[in-house]
CSV table of C-alpha atoms and ligand atoms in Angstrom, one decimal:
chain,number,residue,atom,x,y,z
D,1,UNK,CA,10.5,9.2,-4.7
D,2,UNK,CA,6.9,8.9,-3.4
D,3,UNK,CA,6.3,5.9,-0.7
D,4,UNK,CA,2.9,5.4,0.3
D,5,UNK,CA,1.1,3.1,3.2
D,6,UNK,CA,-2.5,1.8,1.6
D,7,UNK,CA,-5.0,-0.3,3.1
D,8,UNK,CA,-8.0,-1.3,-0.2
D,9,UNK,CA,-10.6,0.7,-1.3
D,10,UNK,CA,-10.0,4.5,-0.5
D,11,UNK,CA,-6.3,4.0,-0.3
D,12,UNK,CA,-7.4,2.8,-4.4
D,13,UNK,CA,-9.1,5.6,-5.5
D,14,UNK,CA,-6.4,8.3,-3.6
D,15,UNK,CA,-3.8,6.5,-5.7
D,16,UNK,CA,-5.9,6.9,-8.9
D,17,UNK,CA,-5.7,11.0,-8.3
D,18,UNK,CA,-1.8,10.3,-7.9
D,19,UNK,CA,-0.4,8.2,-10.3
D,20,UNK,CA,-2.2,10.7,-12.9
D,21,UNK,CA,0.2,13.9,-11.7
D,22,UNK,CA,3.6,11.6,-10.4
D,23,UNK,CA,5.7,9.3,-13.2
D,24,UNK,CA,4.8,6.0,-12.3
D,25,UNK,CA,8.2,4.9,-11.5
D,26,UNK,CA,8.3,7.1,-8.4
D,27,UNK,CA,5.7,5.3,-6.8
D,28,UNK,CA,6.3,2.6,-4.1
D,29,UNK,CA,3.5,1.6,-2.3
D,30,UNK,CA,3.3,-0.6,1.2
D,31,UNK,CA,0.2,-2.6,1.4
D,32,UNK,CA,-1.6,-3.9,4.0
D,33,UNK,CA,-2.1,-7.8,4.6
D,34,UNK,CA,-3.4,-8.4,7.5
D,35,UNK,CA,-7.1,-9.2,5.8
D,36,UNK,CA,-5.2,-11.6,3.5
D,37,UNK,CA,-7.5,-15.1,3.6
D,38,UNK,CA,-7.1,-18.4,2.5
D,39,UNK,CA,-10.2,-19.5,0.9
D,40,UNK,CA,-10.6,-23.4,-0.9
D,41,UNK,CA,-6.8,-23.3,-0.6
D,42,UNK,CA,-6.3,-20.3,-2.5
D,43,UNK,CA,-4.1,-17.2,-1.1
D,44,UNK,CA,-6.6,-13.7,-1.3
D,45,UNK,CA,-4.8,-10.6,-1.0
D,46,UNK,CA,-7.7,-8.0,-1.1
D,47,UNK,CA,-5.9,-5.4,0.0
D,48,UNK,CA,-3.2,-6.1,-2.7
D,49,UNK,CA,-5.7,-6.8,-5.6
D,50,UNK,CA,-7.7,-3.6,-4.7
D,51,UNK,CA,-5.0,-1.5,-5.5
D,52,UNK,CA,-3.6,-3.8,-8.4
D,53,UNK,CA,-6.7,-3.8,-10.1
D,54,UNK,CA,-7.6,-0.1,-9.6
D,55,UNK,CA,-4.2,0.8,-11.1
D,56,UNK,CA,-4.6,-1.3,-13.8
D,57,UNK,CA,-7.9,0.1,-14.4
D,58,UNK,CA,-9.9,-3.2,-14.3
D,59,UNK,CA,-11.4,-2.9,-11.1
D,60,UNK,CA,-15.0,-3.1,-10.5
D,61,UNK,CA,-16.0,1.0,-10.2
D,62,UNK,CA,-19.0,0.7,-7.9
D,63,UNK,CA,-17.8,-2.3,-5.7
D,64,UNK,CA,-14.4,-0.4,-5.3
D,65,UNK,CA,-13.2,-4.5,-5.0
D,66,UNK,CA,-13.0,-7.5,-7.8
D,67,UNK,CA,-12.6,-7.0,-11.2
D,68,UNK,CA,-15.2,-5.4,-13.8
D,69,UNK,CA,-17.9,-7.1,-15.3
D,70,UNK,CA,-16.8,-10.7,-13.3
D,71,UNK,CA,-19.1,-13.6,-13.6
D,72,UNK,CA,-19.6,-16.1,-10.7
D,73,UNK,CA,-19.8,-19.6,-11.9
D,74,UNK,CA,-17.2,-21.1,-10.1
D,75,UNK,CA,-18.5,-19.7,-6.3
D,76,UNK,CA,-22.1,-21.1,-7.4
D,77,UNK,CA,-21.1,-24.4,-8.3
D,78,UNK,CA,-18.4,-24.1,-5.1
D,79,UNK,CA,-21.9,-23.9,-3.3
D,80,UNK,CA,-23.4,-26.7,-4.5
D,81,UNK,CA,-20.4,-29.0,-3.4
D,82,UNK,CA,-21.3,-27.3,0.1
D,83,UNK,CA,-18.9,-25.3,0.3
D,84,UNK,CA,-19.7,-21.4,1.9
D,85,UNK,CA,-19.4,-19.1,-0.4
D,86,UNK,CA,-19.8,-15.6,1.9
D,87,UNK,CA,-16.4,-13.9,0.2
D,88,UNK,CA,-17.8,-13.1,-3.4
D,89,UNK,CA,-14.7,-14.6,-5.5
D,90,UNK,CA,-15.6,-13.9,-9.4
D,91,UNK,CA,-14.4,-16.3,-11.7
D,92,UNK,CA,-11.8,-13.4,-13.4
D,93,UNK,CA,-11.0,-12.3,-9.6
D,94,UNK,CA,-10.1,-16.4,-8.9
D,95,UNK,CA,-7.7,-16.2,-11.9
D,96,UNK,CA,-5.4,-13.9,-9.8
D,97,UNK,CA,-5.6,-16.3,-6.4
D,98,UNK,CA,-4.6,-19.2,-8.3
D,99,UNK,CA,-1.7,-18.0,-10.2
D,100,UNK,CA,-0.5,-16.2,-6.6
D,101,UNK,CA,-1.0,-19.7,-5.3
D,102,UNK,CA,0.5,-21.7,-7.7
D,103,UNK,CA,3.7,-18.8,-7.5
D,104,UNK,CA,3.9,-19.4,-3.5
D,105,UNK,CA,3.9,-23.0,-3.7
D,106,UNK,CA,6.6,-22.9,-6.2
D,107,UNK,CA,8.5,-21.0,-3.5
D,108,UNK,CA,8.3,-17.3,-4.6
D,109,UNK,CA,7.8,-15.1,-1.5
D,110,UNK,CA,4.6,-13.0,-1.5
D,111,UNK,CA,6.3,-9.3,-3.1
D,112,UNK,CA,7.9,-11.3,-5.9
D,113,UNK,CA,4.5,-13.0,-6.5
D,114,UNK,CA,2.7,-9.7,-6.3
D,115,UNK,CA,5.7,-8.4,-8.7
D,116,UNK,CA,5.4,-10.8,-11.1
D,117,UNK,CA,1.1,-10.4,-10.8
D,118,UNK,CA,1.6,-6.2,-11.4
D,119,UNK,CA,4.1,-7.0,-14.5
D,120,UNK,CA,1.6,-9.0,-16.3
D,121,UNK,CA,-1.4,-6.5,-15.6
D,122,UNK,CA,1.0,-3.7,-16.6
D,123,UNK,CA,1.6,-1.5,-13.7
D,124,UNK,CA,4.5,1.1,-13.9
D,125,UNK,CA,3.8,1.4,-10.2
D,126,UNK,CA,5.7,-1.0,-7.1
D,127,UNK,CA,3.7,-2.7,-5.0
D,128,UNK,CA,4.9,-4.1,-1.6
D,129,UNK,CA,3.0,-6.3,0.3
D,130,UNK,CA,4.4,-5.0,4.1
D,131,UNK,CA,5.2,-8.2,5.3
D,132,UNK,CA,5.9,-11.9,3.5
D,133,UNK,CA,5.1,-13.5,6.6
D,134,UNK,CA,1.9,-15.1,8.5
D,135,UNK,CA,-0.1,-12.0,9.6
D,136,UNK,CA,-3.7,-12.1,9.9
D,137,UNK,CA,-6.3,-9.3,12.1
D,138,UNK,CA,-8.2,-11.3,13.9
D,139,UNK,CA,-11.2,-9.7,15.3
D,140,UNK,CA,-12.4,-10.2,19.2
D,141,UNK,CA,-16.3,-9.6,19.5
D,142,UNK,CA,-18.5,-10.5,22.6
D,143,UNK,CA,-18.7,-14.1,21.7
D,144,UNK,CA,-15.9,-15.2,20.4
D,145,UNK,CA,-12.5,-14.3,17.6
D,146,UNK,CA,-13.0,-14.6,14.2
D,147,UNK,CA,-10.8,-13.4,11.2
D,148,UNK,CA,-11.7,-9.7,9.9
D,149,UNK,CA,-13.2,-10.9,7.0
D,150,UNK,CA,-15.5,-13.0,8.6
D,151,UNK,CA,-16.2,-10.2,10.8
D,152,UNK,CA,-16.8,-7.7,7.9
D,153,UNK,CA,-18.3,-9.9,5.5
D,154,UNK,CA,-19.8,-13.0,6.2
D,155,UNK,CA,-21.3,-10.8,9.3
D,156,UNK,CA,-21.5,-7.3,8.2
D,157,UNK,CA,-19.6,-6.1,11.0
D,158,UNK,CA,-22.6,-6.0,13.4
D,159,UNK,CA,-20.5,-8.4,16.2
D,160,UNK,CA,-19.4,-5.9,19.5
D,161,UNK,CA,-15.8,-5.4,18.6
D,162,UNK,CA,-13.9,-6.3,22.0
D,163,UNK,CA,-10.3,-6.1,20.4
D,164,UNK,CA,-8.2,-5.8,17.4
D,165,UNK,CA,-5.7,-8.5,17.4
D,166,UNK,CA,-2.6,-9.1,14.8
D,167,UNK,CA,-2.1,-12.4,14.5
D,168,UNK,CA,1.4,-13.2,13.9
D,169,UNK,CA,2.8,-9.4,14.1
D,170,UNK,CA,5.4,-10.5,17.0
D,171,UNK,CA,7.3,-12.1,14.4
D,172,UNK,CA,6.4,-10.9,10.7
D,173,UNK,CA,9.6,-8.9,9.2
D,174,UNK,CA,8.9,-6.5,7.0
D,175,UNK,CA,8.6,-7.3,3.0
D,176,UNK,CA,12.3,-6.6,1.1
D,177,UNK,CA,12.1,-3.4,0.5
D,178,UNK,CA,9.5,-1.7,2.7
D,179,UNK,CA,12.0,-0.4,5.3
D,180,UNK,CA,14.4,1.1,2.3
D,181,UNK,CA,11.4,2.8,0.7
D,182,UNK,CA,10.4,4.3,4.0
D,183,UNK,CA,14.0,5.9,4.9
D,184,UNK,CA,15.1,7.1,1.1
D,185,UNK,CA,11.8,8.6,0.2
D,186,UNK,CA,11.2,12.2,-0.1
D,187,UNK,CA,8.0,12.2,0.5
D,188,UNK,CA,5.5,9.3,2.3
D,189,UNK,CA,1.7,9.3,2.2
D,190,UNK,CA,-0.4,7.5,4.7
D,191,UNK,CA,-3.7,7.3,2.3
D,192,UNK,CA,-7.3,7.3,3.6
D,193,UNK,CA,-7.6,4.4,4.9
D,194,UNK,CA,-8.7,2.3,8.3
D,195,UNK,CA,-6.2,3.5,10.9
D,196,UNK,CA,-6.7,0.0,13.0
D,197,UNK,CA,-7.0,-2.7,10.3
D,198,UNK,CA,-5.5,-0.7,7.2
D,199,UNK,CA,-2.6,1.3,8.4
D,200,UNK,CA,-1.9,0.2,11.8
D,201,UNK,CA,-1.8,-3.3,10.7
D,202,UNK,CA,1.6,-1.9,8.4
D,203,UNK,CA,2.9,0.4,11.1
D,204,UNK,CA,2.4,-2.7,13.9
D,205,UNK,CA,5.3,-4.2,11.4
D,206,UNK,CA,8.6,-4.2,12.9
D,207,UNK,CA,11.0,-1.7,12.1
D,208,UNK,CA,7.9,0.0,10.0
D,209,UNK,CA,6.9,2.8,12.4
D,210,UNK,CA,10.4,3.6,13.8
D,211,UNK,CA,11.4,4.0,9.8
D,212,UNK,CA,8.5,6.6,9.3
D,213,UNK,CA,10.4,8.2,12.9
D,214,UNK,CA,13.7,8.1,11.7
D,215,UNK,CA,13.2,9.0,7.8
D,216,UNK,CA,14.0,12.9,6.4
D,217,UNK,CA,11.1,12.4,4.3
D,218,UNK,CA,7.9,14.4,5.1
D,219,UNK,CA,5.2,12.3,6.3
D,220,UNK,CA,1.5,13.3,5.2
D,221,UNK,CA,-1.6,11.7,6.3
D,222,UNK,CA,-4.9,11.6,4.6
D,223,UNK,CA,-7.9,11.6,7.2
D,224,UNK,CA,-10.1,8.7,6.4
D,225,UNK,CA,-12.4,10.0,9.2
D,226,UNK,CA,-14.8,13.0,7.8
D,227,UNK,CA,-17.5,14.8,10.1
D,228,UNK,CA,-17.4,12.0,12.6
D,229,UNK,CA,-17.6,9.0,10.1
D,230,UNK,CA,-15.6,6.5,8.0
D,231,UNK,CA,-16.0,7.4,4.2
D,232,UNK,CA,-16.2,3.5,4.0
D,233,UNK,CA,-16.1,0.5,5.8
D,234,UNK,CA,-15.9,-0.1,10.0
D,235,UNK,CA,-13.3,2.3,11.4
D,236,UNK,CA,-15.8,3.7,13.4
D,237,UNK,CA,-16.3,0.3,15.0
D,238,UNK,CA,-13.4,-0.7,15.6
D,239,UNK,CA,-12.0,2.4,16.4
D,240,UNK,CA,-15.2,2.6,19.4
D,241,UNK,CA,-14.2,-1.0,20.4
D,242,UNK,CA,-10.8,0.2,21.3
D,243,UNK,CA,-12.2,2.9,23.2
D,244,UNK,CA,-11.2,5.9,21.1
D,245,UNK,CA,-13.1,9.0,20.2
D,246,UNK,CA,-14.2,8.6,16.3
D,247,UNK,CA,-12.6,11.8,14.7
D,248,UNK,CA,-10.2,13.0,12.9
D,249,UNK,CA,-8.3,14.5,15.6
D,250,UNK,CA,-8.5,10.9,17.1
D,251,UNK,CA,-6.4,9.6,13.9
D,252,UNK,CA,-4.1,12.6,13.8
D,253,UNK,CA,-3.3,11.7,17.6
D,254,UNK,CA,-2.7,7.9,16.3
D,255,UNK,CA,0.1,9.3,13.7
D,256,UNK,CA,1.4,12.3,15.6
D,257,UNK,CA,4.7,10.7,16.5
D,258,UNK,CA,5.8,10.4,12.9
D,259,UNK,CA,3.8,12.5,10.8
D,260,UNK,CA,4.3,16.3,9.3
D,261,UNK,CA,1.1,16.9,7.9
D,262,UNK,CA,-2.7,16.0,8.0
D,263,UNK,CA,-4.9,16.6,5.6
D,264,UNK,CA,-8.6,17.0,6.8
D,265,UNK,CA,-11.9,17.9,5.3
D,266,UNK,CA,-13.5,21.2,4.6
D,267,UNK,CA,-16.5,19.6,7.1
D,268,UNK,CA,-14.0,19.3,9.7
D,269,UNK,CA,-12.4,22.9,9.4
D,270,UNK,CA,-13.4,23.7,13.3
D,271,UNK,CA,-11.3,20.7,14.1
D,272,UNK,CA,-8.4,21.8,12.6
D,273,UNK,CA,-7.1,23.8,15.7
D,274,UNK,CA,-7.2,20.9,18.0
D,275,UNK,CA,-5.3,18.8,15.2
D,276,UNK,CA,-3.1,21.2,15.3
D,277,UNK,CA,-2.3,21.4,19.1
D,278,UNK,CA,-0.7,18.4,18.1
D,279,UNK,CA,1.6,20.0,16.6
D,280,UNK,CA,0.6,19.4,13.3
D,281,UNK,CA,0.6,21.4,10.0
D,282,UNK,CA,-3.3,20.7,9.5
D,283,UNK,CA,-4.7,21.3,5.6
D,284,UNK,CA,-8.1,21.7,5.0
D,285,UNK,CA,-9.5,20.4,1.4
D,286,UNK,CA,-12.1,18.5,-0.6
D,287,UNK,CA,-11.1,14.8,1.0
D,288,UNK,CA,-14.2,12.6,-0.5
D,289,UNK,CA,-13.2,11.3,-4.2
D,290,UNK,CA,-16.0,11.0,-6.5
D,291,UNK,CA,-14.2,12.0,-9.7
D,292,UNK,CA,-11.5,11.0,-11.2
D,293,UNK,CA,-10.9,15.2,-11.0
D,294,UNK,CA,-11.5,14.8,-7.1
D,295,UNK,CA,-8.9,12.2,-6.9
D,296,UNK,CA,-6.4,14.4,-8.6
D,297,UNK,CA,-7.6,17.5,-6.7
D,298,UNK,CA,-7.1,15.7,-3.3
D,299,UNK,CA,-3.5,14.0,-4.2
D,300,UNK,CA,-2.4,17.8,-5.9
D,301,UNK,CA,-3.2,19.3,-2.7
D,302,UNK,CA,-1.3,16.7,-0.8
D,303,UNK,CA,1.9,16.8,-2.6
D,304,UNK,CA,1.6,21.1,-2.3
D,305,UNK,CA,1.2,20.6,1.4
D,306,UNK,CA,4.4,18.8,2.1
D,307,UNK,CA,6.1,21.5,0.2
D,308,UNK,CA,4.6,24.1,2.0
D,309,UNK,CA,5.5,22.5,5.3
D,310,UNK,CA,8.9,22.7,4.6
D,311,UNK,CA,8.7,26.8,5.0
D,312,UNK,CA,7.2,26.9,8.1
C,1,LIG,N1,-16.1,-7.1,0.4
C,1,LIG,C1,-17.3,-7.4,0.7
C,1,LIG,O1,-18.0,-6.6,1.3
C,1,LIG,N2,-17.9,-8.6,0.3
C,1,LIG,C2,-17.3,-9.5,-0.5
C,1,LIG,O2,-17.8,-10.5,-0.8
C,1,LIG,C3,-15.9,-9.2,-0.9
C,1,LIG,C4,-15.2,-10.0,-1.7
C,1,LIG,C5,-13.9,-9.7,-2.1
C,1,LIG,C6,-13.2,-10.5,-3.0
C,1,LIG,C7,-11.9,-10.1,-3.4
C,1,LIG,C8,-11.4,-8.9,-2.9
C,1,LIG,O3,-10.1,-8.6,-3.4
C,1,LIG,C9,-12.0,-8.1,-2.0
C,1,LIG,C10,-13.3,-8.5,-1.6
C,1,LIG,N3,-14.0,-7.7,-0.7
C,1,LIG,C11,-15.3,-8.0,-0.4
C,1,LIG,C12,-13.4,-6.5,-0.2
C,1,LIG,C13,-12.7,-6.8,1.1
C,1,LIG,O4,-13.4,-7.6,2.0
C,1,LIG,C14,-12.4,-5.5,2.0
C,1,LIG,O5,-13.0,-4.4,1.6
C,1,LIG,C15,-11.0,-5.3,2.2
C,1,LIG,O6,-10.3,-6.4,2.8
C,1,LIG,C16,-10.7,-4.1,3.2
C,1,LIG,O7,-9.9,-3.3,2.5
């Protein structure tokens, strides 16, 4: 069994490469929440959608978020009434926060509403949200502490980042499930993705990052960080805010208690010795997924290099 920790976007496209070489049913994956937003009284996963939509092939390819082809009639009109539309909600994408809505009102928790979601859009694959609780990153910036999204979208992440808080991490519990997938997995992934607001968000979970401590599984982690940058969105921001170095050693040392292997870029081979001072097992390969065959490439290579671990 194959447990991985995903934030949206790359975490998407990494999962792409891996459900096409692992049977489905293998899969359980542990999704971030902490950018969930309520919008016009609807509940908006993005995190969960990105990887529910991806999988289910109807995501939008260039946007890496929402779904194909989406219209936007209901946000335009939405505008008109005054409302502020800054979260681009399509009228397909909608669909999906209203039935999650109407399921959490009629008192599902958020994994069986995401469970019943995946059924109808026909993934094979499990998805766990990591917690069913209140948990929102909250975002401190020079003038005041907004919600991530706001931060991200609505102002294109050009606010001094001050601090990363987690609203409501103190007392979220992790999802049903999360915990057991963690300790009787043979293998767990930590994908590309943000290391503050993606994956740190899941391991800031209780139980969660003593679980990826404690567990015989081998723990592989994909470097989202390649020749000094983010592939995509604002790790480098944050990640400065917070006062660390942006690299991939940098997110290596953020993992290091728990994790087996990293997996880095070619464009980062001369930083694979200091990675490795960690006392990691450090693999160098292809890490940025353009093709589908790139997405294969990089989750092939990840799979060999737990195996190989396990002879050293
Ligand atoms: N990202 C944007 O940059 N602009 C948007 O208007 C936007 C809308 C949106 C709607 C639904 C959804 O599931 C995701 C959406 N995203 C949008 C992506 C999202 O903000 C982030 O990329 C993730 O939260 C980080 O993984």
């Amino acid at each position: 069994m194959i447990t991985a920790l995903a934030g949206g976007v790359g975490a998407a496209r990494f999962l792409q490469g891996l459900i096409k070489i692992v049977p489905k049913k293998e899969l359980t994956v542990i999704v971030n929440t902490g950018d969930d937003i309520q919008l016009y009284g609807l509940h908006v996963s993005p995190d969960l959608d990105i990887i529910m939509y991806t999988l289910a092939e109807i995501v939008d390819k260039e946007k890496g978020w929402g779904i194909q082809r989406d219209t936007f009639h209901c946000l335009e009109l939405l505008q008109k009434y005054g409302h502020e539309t800054w979260f681009k909600l399509g009228d397909r994408d909608l669909a999906t926060h209203i039935q999650r809505t109407l399921l959490l009102k009629s008192g599902l928790s958020l994994s069986e509403a995401t469970s019943k979601l995946c059924r109808s859009l026909g993934l094979k694959v499990k998805l766990l949200p990591m917690t069913n609780d209140k948990f929102e990153t909250h975002i401190k910036t020079g003038k005041d502490t907004i919600h991530f999204q706001e931060y991200l979208v609505k102002r294109g992440a050009q606010d001094k980042v001050i601090d990363v808080m987690f609203e409501g991490a103190e007392e979220a519990q992790p999802a049903p499930g999360v915990i057991d997938s963690i300790l009787n997995a043979d293998t767990i992934i930590v994908c590309p993705s943000n290391p503050i607001v993606s994956i740190g968000t899941i391991l800031s979970v209780k139980g969660v990052r003593d679980g990826l401590r404690k567990t015989k599984a081998k723990v592989v982690a994909i470097s989202p960080i390649v020749g000094g940058a983010p592939i995509k969105g604002p790790a480098d921001k944050l990640m400065q805010g917070l006062g660390l170095e942006v690299s991939t050693y940098s997110v290596a040392n953020l993992y290091r208690d728990f994790l087996d292997v990293f997996i880095i870029d070619n464009i980062d081979q001369a930083k694979k010795e200091r990675v490795e001072e960690l006392g990691l097992h450090t693999v160098t390969t292809n890490t940025i997924m353009k093709s589908l065959q790139d997405k294969i490439q990089l989750a092939r290579v990840t799979l060999k290099s737990v195996e190989s671990s396990s002879q050293i």
